[in-house]
XYZ file of N, CA, C and O in Angstrom:
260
model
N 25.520 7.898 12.424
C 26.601 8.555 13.135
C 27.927 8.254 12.451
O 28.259 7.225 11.863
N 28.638 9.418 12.662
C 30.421 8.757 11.718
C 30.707 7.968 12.843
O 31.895 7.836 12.550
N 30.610 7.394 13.790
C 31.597 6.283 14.393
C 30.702 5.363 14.627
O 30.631 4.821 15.730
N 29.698 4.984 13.373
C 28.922 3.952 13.297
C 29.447 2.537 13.169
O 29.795 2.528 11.989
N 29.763 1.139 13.732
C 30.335 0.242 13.925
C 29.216 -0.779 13.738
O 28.302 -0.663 14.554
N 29.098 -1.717 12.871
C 28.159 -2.715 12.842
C 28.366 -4.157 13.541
O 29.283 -4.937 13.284
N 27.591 -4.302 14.238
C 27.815 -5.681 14.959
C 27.545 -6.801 14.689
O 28.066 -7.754 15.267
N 26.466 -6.942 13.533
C 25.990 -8.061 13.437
C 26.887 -8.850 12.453
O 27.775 -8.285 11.813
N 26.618 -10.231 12.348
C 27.476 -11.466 11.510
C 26.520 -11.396 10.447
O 25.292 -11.333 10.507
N 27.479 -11.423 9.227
C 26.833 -11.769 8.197
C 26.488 -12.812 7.531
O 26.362 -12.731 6.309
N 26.262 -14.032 8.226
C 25.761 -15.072 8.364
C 23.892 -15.144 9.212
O 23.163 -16.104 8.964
N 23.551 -14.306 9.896
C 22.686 -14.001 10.609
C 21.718 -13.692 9.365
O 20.615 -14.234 9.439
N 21.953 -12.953 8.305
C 21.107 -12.933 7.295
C 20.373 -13.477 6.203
O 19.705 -12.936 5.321
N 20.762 -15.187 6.564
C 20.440 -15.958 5.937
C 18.790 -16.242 5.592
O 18.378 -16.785 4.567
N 17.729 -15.595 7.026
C 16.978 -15.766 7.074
C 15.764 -14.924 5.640
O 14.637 -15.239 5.258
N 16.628 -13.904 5.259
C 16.195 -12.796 4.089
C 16.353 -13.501 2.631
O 16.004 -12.888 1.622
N 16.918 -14.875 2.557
C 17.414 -15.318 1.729
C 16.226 -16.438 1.086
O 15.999 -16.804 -0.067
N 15.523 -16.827 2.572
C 14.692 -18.274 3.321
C 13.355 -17.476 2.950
O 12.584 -18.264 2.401
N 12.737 -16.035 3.066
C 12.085 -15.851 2.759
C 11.782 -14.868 1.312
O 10.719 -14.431 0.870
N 13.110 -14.746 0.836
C 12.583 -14.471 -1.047
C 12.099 -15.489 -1.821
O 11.221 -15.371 -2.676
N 12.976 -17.002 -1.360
C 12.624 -18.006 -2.070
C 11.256 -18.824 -1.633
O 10.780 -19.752 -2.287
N 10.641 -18.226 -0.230
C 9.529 -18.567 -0.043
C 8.289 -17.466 -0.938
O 7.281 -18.016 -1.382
N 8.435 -16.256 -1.095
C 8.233 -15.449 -1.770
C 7.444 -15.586 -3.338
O 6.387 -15.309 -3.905
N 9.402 -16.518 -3.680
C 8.999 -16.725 -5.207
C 8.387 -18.112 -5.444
O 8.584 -18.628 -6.544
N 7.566 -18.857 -4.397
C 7.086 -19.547 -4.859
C 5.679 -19.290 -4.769
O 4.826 -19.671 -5.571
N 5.522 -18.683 -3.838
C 3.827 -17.713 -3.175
C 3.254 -16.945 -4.496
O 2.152 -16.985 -5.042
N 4.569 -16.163 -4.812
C 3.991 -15.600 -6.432
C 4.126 -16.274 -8.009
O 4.122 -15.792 -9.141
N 4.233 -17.475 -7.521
C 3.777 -18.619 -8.978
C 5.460 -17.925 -9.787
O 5.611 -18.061 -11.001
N 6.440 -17.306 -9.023
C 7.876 -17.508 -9.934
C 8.131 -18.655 -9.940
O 7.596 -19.364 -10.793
N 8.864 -19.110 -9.167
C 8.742 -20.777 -9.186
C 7.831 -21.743 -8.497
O 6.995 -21.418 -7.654
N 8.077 -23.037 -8.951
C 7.186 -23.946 -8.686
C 7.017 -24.560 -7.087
O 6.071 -24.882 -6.368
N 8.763 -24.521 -6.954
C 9.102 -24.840 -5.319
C 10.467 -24.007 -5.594
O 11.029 -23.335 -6.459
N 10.664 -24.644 -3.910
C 11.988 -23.889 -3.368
C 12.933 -24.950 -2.727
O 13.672 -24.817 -1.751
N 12.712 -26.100 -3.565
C 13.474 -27.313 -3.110
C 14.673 -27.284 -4.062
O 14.921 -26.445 -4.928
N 15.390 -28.417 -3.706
C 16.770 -28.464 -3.888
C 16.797 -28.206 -5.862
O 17.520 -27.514 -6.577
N 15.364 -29.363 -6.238
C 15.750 -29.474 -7.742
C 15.714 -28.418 -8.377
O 16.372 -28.405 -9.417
N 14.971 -27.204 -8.006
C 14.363 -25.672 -8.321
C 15.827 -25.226 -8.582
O 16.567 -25.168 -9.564
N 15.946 -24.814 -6.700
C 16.894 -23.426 -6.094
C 18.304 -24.330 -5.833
O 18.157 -24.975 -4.795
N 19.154 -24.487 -6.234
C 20.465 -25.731 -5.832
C 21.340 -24.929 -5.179
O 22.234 -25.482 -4.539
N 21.259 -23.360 -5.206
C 22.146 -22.603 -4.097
C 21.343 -21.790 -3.414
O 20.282 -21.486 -3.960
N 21.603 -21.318 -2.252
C 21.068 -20.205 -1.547
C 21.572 -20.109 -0.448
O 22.109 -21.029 0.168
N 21.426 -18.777 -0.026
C 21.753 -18.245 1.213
C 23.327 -17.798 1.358
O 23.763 -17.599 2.492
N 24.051 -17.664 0.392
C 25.129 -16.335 0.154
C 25.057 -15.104 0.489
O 24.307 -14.307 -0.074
N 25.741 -14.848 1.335
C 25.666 -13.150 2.116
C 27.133 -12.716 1.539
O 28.177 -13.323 1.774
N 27.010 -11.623 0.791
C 27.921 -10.674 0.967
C 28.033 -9.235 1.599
O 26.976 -8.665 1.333
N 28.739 -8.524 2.217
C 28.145 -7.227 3.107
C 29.083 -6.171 2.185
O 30.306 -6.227 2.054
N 28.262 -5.302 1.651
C 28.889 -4.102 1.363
C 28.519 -2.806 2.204
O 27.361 -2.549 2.535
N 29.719 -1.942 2.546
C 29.204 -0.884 3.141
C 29.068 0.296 2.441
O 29.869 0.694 1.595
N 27.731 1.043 2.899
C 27.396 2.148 2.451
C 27.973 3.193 3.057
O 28.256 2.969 4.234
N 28.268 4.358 2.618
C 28.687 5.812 3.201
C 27.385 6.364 3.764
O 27.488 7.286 4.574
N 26.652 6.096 3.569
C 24.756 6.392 4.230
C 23.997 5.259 4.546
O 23.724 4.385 3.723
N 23.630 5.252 5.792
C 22.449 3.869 6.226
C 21.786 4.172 5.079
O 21.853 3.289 4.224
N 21.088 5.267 4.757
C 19.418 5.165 4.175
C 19.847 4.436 2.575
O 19.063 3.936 1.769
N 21.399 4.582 2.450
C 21.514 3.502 0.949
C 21.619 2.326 1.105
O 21.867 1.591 0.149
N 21.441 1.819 2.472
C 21.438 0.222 2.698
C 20.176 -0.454 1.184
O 19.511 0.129 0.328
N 20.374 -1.751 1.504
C 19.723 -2.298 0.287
C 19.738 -4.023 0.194
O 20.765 -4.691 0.067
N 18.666 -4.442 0.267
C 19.049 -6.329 -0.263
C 19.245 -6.177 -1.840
O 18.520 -5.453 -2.521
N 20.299 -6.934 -2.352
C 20.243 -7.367 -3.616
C 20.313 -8.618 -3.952
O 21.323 -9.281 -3.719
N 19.292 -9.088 -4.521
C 18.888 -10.912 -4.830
C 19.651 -11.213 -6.164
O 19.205 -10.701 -7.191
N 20.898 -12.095 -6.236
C 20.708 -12.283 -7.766
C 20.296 -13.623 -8.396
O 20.836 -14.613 -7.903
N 19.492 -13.806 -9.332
C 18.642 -15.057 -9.510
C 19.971 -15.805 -10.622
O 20.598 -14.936 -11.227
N 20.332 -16.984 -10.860
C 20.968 -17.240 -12.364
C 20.055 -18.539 -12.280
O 19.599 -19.177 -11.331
N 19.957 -18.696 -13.969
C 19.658 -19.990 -14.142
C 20.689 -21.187 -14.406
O 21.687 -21.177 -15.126
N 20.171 -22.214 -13.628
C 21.061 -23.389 -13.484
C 21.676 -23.742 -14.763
O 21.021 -23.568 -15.791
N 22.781 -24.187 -14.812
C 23.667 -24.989 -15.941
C 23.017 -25.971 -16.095
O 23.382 -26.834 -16.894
């Protein structure tokens, strides 16, 4: 709808974050999903789309320094 208003906190999405990195350890990407592995996670940024159906998660992986 055009007077579409989103309610939710973008902190609430942390949980999408909890299960990629459970994910990438299920599929032998990494070894674990502990601190020495993954040393950040769970960064939400919200961008808005001009169309729901272009909603989208985007994961970005870097390797540690």
């Amino acid at each position: 709808k055009e007077d579409f208003i989103p309610r939710w906190d973008a902190d609430n999405m942390w949980i999408w974050g909890k299960c990629f990195n459970d994910v990438l350890v299920k599929k032998g990407v990494i070894s674990d999903d502990n601190v020495s592995i993954v040393r950040e996670s769970g960064a939400v940024k919200w961008v808005e789309v001009e169309n729901l159906d272009d909603r989208k998660l985007i994961f970005k992986i870097n390797k540690a320094e």
